[in-house]
């Protein structure tokens, strides 16, 4: 009896050890993950004695991108008491490559370490169900809380303060931060457009997103005008001193450019005549009002405007409000914004503009009075014509690939740009 009892104890002890080794914490640090955006692998010893915040993300997800400012604020607030680790569990096949993930981290200004969780091992270990999800671990490695979606900065800060209140200040993290020099003329350029009449002649404008500016090139490739100081910010002023935060799309007007200043949640206007940049829509805060109707543009918050194009009337700007999965308009004369299409639900559903569902509209092109756009999250090409939304390519939020053919056979993968021309549409299928 004693021998059998002892044997059972050994079995139970071995099982306990196996379970301990298979804890989510150990899967993260001992599962030999591929570490990115760090000068060396992060270890369990690095996490010891500090709060650890895991950010489960996929780089094409607008909601994941909108969490980044909160992460930066938390890093600044808690310093070495907090270790943030990005866990990239890719939605799209094209997002699994480490080089692409690292490039995305740099594009978003992420400086904390990132794990390439392409096989979803860490995701499964922590039983995550959606992007973005943030999981807070205490200084003992035990989960404190988790937060699904956006808007949890204050709650996370409060939880970190509680678990670190009685813990001695940990030693500074050493040797993780990458040091790289950016010597390129462009950094993650995201849009280009041709302007045939400017004070500098015919120019091709490029949204130099990573450098927080726009550049105007002549047809020989020489830079003729730079709009923005190149620093991240939201300052209005002349071209040399104004600042942007990851500007992406833009619409060229007769005497200037309307810029979708994505990171600032604003539309800015770059005036060719006065050589100044001014805010014309958005408050600088991420908005959640999904039903604006002739609302004062400067008092209405936007959510990650991704692109902007003028209609044929020359005064109505169509905005891809990616963060709310909608299209809005800006009346540039009366200075008001209104909902154009989309309920705010992230989906792919056709019908009249008011009831249609979009999924992270990321590129707009106007042909006559028809509006063509790509929905990145549903990998779709769609159009708004005569008050109704119709899908030309794409069938679902998780239907994507590289397949030629007609609807519904044809497939794209996270398309972000397009150009509508007579008889055809050219799509940037990322």
PDB file of N, CA and C in Angstrom, residues 179-238:
ATOM      1  N   UNK A 179      18.722  50.212 -31.840  1.00  0.00           N
ATOM      2  CA  UNK A 179      19.196  51.530 -32.254  1.00  0.00           C
ATOM      3  C   UNK A 179      19.463  51.483 -33.753  1.00  0.00           C
ATOM      4  N   UNK A 180      18.611  52.195 -34.495  1.00  0.00           N
ATOM      5  CA  UNK A 180      18.751  52.201 -35.943  1.00  0.00           C
ATOM      6  C   UNK A 180      18.693  53.620 -36.470  1.00  0.00           C
ATOM      7  N   UNK A 181      19.440  53.856 -37.527  1.00  0.00           N
ATOM      8  CA  UNK A 181      19.463  55.169 -38.148  1.00  0.00           C
ATOM      9  C   UNK A 181      18.648  55.132 -39.422  1.00  0.00           C
ATOM     10  N   UNK A 182      17.772  56.101 -39.589  1.00  0.00           N
ATOM     11  CA  UNK A 182      16.943  56.180 -40.791  1.00  0.00           C
ATOM     12  C   UNK A 182      17.566  57.180 -41.754  1.00  0.00           C
ATOM     13  N   UNK A 183      18.131  56.653 -42.833  1.00  0.00           N
ATOM     14  CA  UNK A 183      18.794  57.522 -43.799  1.00  0.00           C
ATOM     15  C   UNK A 183      18.027  57.609 -45.114  1.00  0.00           C
ATOM     16  N   UNK A 184      16.852  57.008 -45.168  1.00  0.00           N
ATOM     17  CA  UNK A 184      16.098  56.978 -46.419  1.00  0.00           C
ATOM     18  C   UNK A 184      15.359  58.294 -46.650  1.00  0.00           C
ATOM     19  N   UNK A 185      15.125  58.603 -47.933  1.00  0.00           N
ATOM     20  CA  UNK A 185      14.340  59.797 -48.270  1.00  0.00           C
ATOM     21  C   UNK A 185      12.872  59.580 -47.901  1.00  0.00           C
ATOM     22  N   UNK A 186      12.377  58.372 -48.159  1.00  0.00           N
ATOM     23  CA  UNK A 186      10.996  58.028 -47.839  1.00  0.00           C
ATOM     24  C   UNK A 186      10.965  56.962 -46.754  1.00  0.00           C
ATOM     25  N   UNK A 187       9.909  56.964 -45.964  1.00  0.00           N
ATOM     26  CA  UNK A 187       9.726  55.943 -44.944  1.00  0.00           C
ATOM     27  C   UNK A 187       8.263  55.502 -44.961  1.00  0.00           C
ATOM     28  N   UNK A 188       8.035  54.286 -45.411  1.00  0.00           N
ATOM     29  CA  UNK A 188       6.687  53.724 -45.509  1.00  0.00           C
ATOM     30  C   UNK A 188       5.723  54.657 -46.249  1.00  0.00           C
ATOM     31  N   UNK A 189       6.072  55.041 -47.488  1.00  0.00           N
ATOM     32  CA  UNK A 189       5.129  55.872 -48.265  1.00  0.00           C
ATOM     33  C   UNK A 189       3.835  55.107 -48.506  1.00  0.00           C
ATOM     34  N   UNK A 190       2.701  55.806 -48.374  1.00  0.00           N
ATOM     35  CA  UNK A 190       1.426  55.091 -48.415  1.00  0.00           C
ATOM     36  C   UNK A 190       0.479  55.533 -49.526  1.00  0.00           C
ATOM     37  N   UNK A 191       0.650  56.725 -50.065  1.00  0.00           N
ATOM     38  CA  UNK A 191      -0.223  57.193 -51.143  1.00  0.00           C
ATOM     39  C   UNK A 191       0.556  58.127 -52.060  1.00  0.00           C
ATOM     40  N   UNK A 192       0.114  58.200 -53.302  1.00  0.00           N
ATOM     41  CA  UNK A 192       0.648  59.218 -54.200  1.00  0.00           C
ATOM     42  C   UNK A 192      -0.478  59.771 -55.056  1.00  0.00           C
ATOM     43  N   UNK A 193      -0.274  60.989 -55.541  1.00  0.00           N
ATOM     44  CA  UNK A 193      -1.289  61.634 -56.369  1.00  0.00           C
ATOM     45  C   UNK A 193      -0.637  62.702 -57.236  1.00  0.00           C
ATOM     46  N   UNK A 194      -1.235  62.940 -58.380  1.00  0.00           N
ATOM     47  CA  UNK A 194      -0.674  63.887 -59.348  1.00  0.00           C
ATOM     48  C   UNK A 194      -1.431  65.209 -59.309  1.00  0.00           C
ATOM     49  N   UNK A 195      -0.676  66.287 -59.226  1.00  0.00           N
ATOM     50  CA  UNK A 195      -1.256  67.636 -59.268  1.00  0.00           C
ATOM     51  C   UNK A 195      -0.664  68.358 -60.474  1.00  0.00           C
ATOM     52  N   UNK A 196      -1.531  68.747 -61.415  1.00  0.00           N
ATOM     53  CA  UNK A 196      -1.010  69.338 -62.656  1.00  0.00           C
ATOM     54  C   UNK A 196      -0.784  70.836 -62.558  1.00  0.00           C
ATOM     55  N   UNK A 197      -1.398  71.498 -61.568  1.00  0.00           N
ATOM     56  CA  UNK A 197      -1.182  72.946 -61.428  1.00  0.00           C
ATOM     57  C   UNK A 197      -0.863  73.280 -59.980  1.00  0.00           C
ATOM     58  N   UNK A 198       0.379  73.571 -59.714  1.00  0.00           N
ATOM     59  CA  UNK A 198       0.820  74.015 -58.389  1.00  0.00           C
ATOM     60  C   UNK A 198       1.810  75.159 -58.603  1.00  0.00           C
ATOM     61  N   UNK A 199       2.117  75.914 -57.563  1.00  0.00           N
ATOM     62  CA  UNK A 199       3.123  76.967 -57.704  1.00  0.00           C
ATOM     63  C   UNK A 199       4.490  76.445 -58.128  1.00  0.00           C
ATOM     64  N   UNK A 200       4.684  75.114 -58.011  1.00  0.00           N
ATOM     65  CA  UNK A 200       5.973  74.515 -58.365  1.00  0.00           C
ATOM     66  C   UNK A 200       5.902  73.722 -59.671  1.00  0.00           C
ATOM     67  N   UNK A 201       4.776  73.850 -60.393  1.00  0.00           N
ATOM     68  CA  UNK A 201       4.587  73.115 -61.636  1.00  0.00           C
ATOM     69  C   UNK A 201       3.884  71.788 -61.407  1.00  0.00           C
ATOM     70  N   UNK A 202       3.984  70.872 -62.349  1.00  0.00           N
ATOM     71  CA  UNK A 202       3.383  69.546 -62.213  1.00  0.00           C
ATOM     72  C   UNK A 202       4.159  68.741 -61.172  1.00  0.00           C
ATOM     73  N   UNK A 203       3.427  68.196 -60.200  1.00  0.00           N
ATOM     74  CA  UNK A 203       4.086  67.461 -59.122  1.00  0.00           C
ATOM     75  C   UNK A 203       3.367  66.150 -58.828  1.00  0.00           C
ATOM     76  N   UNK A 204       4.148  65.180 -58.430  1.00  0.00           N
ATOM     77  CA  UNK A 204       3.615  63.950 -57.841  1.00  0.00           C
ATOM     78  C   UNK A 204       3.805  64.057 -56.331  1.00  0.00           C
ATOM     79  N   UNK A 205       2.705  64.076 -55.595  1.00  0.00           N
ATOM     80  CA  UNK A 205       2.783  64.159 -54.140  1.00  0.00           C
ATOM     81  C   UNK A 205       2.765  62.751 -53.537  1.00  0.00           C
ATOM     82  N   UNK A 206       3.565  62.575 -52.509  1.00  0.00           N
ATOM     83  CA  UNK A 206       3.676  61.290 -51.823  1.00  0.00           C
ATOM     84  C   UNK A 206       3.457  61.500 -50.329  1.00  0.00           C
ATOM     85  N   UNK A 207       2.605  60.673 -49.736  1.00  0.00           N
ATOM     86  CA  UNK A 207       2.453  60.681 -48.280  1.00  0.00           C
ATOM     87  C   UNK A 207       3.615  59.889 -47.692  1.00  0.00           C
ATOM     88  N   UNK A 208       4.587  60.604 -47.149  1.00  0.00           N
ATOM     89  CA  UNK A 208       5.772  60.001 -46.558  1.00  0.00           C
ATOM     90  C   UNK A 208       5.446  59.677 -45.101  1.00  0.00           C
ATOM     91  N   UNK A 209       4.651  58.631 -44.941  1.00  0.00           N
ATOM     92  CA  UNK A 209       3.988  58.351 -43.670  1.00  0.00           C
ATOM     93  C   UNK A 209       4.959  58.195 -42.501  1.00  0.00           C
ATOM     94  N   UNK A 210       6.000  57.412 -42.697  1.00  0.00           N
ATOM     95  CA  UNK A 210       6.940  57.168 -41.620  1.00  0.00           C
ATOM     96  C   UNK A 210       7.703  58.399 -41.173  1.00  0.00           C
ATOM     97  N   UNK A 211       7.800  59.396 -42.067  1.00  0.00           N
ATOM     98  CA  UNK A 211       8.477  60.647 -41.719  1.00  0.00           C
ATOM     99  C   UNK A 211       7.501  61.764 -41.365  1.00  0.00           C
ATOM    100  N   UNK A 212       6.204  61.429 -41.313  1.00  0.00           N
ATOM    101  CA  UNK A 212       5.182  62.394 -40.883  1.00  0.00           C
ATOM    102  C   UNK A 212       5.199  63.670 -41.734  1.00  0.00           C
ATOM    103  N   UNK A 213       5.149  63.497 -43.050  1.00  0.00           N
ATOM    104  CA  UNK A 213       5.165  64.641 -43.951  1.00  0.00           C
ATOM    105  C   UNK A 213       4.656  64.223 -45.320  1.00  0.00           C
ATOM    106  N   UNK A 214       4.464  65.211 -46.209  1.00  0.00           N
ATOM    107  CA  UNK A 214       4.189  64.975 -47.616  1.00  0.00           C
ATOM    108  C   UNK A 214       5.319  65.585 -48.434  1.00  0.00           C
ATOM    109  N   UNK A 215       5.679  64.910 -49.512  1.00  0.00           N
ATOM    110  CA  UNK A 215       6.701  65.416 -50.407  1.00  0.00           C
ATOM    111  C   UNK A 215       6.108  65.603 -51.790  1.00  0.00           C
ATOM    112  N   UNK A 216       6.510  66.685 -52.472  1.00  0.00           N
ATOM    113  CA  UNK A 216       6.103  66.928 -53.849  1.00  0.00           C
ATOM    114  C   UNK A 216       7.297  66.779 -54.763  1.00  0.00           C
ATOM    115  N   UNK A 217       7.258  65.798 -55.669  1.00  0.00           N
ATOM    116  CA  UNK A 217       8.340  65.530 -56.606  1.00  0.00           C
ATOM    117  C   UNK A 217       7.963  66.043 -57.996  1.00  0.00           C
ATOM    118  N   UNK A 218       8.935  66.571 -58.713  1.00  0.00           N
ATOM    119  CA  UNK A 218       8.672  66.846 -60.127  1.00  0.00           C
ATOM    120  C   UNK A 218       8.826  65.534 -60.896  1.00  0.00           C
ATOM    121  N   UNK A 219       8.575  65.581 -62.202  1.00  0.00           N
ATOM    122  CA  UNK A 219       8.564  64.340 -62.978  1.00  0.00           C
ATOM    123  C   UNK A 219       9.960  63.770 -63.212  1.00  0.00           C
ATOM    124  N   UNK A 220      10.982  64.501 -62.786  1.00  0.00           N
ATOM    125  CA  UNK A 220      12.349  63.972 -62.844  1.00  0.00           C
ATOM    126  C   UNK A 220      12.731  63.283 -61.530  1.00  0.00           C
ATOM    127  N   UNK A 221      11.864  63.418 -60.527  1.00  0.00           N
ATOM    128  CA  UNK A 221      12.147  62.789 -59.239  1.00  0.00           C
ATOM    129  C   UNK A 221      12.805  63.691 -58.237  1.00  0.00           C
ATOM    130  N   UNK A 222      12.888  64.980 -58.521  1.00  0.00           N
ATOM    131  CA  UNK A 222      13.473  65.922 -57.575  1.00  0.00           C
ATOM    132  C   UNK A 222      12.401  66.478 -56.640  1.00  0.00           C
ATOM    133  N   UNK A 223      12.729  66.575 -55.344  1.00  0.00           N
ATOM    134  CA  UNK A 223      11.788  67.125 -54.369  1.00  0.00           C
ATOM    135  C   UNK A 223      11.694  68.638 -54.560  1.00  0.00           C
ATOM    136  N   UNK A 224      10.477  69.116 -54.814  1.00  0.00           N
ATOM    137  CA  UNK A 224      10.257  70.552 -55.010  1.00  0.00           C
ATOM    138  C   UNK A 224       9.594  71.218 -53.809  1.00  0.00           C
ATOM    139  N   UNK A 225       8.871  70.447 -53.015  1.00  0.00           N
ATOM    140  CA  UNK A 225       8.220  71.022 -51.832  1.00  0.00           C
ATOM    141  C   UNK A 225       8.064  69.943 -50.767  1.00  0.00           C
ATOM    142  N   UNK A 226       8.294  70.331 -49.519  1.00  0.00           N
ATOM    143  CA  UNK A 226       8.109  69.452 -48.374  1.00  0.00           C
ATOM    144  C   UNK A 226       7.045  70.073 -47.474  1.00  0.00           C
ATOM    145  N   UNK A 227       6.013  69.293 -47.167  1.00  0.00           N
ATOM    146  CA  UNK A 227       4.931  69.766 -46.307  1.00  0.00           C
ATOM    147  C   UNK A 227       5.025  69.035 -44.980  1.00  0.00           C
ATOM    148  N   UNK A 228       5.487  69.727 -43.957  1.00  0.00           N
ATOM    149  CA  UNK A 228       5.646  69.127 -42.637  1.00  0.00           C
ATOM    150  C   UNK A 228       7.094  69.089 -42.202  1.00  0.00           C
ATOM    151  N   UNK A 229       7.292  69.293 -40.903  1.00  0.00           N
ATOM    152  CA  UNK A 229       8.642  69.347 -40.348  1.00  0.00           C
ATOM    153  C   UNK A 229       9.288  67.972 -40.235  1.00  0.00           C
ATOM    154  N   UNK A 230       8.464  66.910 -40.302  1.00  0.00           N
ATOM    155  CA  UNK A 230       9.005  65.562 -40.184  1.00  0.00           C
ATOM    156  C   UNK A 230       8.901  64.991 -38.785  1.00  0.00           C
ATOM    157  N   UNK A 231       8.499  65.808 -37.822  1.00  0.00           N
ATOM    158  CA  UNK A 231       8.313  65.333 -36.450  1.00  0.00           C
ATOM    159  C   UNK A 231       6.862  64.913 -36.228  1.00  0.00           C
ATOM    160  N   UNK A 232       6.651  63.975 -35.309  1.00  0.00           N
ATOM    161  CA  UNK A 232       5.283  63.545 -34.993  1.00  0.00           C
ATOM    162  C   UNK A 232       4.608  64.584 -34.116  1.00  0.00           C
ATOM    163  N   UNK A 233       3.414  65.029 -34.517  1.00  0.00           N
ATOM    164  CA  UNK A 233       2.697  66.024 -33.747  1.00  0.00           C
ATOM    165  C   UNK A 233       1.437  66.459 -34.463  1.00  0.00           C
ATOM    166  N   UNK A 234       0.793  67.494 -33.964  1.00  0.00           N
ATOM    167  CA  UNK A 234      -0.465  67.986 -34.536  1.00  0.00           C
ATOM    168  C   UNK A 234      -0.453  69.501 -34.663  1.00  0.00           C
ATOM    169  N   UNK A 235       0.720  70.073 -34.849  1.00  0.00           N
ATOM    170  CA  UNK A 235       0.865  71.522 -34.881  1.00  0.00           C
ATOM    171  C   UNK A 235       0.501  72.092 -36.247  1.00  0.00           C
ATOM    172  N   UNK A 236      -0.383  73.097 -36.272  1.00  0.00           N
ATOM    173  CA  UNK A 236      -0.644  73.858 -37.488  1.00  0.00           C
ATOM    174  C   UNK A 236       0.476  74.880 -37.681  1.00  0.00           C
ATOM    175  N   UNK A 237       0.564  75.401 -38.908  1.00  0.00           N
ATOM    176  CA  UNK A 237       1.588  76.410 -39.159  1.00  0.00           C
ATOM    177  C   UNK A 237       2.065  76.353 -40.592  1.00  0.00           C
ATOM    178  N   UNK A 238       3.193  76.965 -40.866  1.00  0.00           N
ATOM    179  CA  UNK A 238       3.711  76.950 -42.229  1.00  0.00           C
ATOM    180  C   UNK A 238       4.265  75.564 -42.557  1.00  0.00           C
TER     181      UNK A 238
END
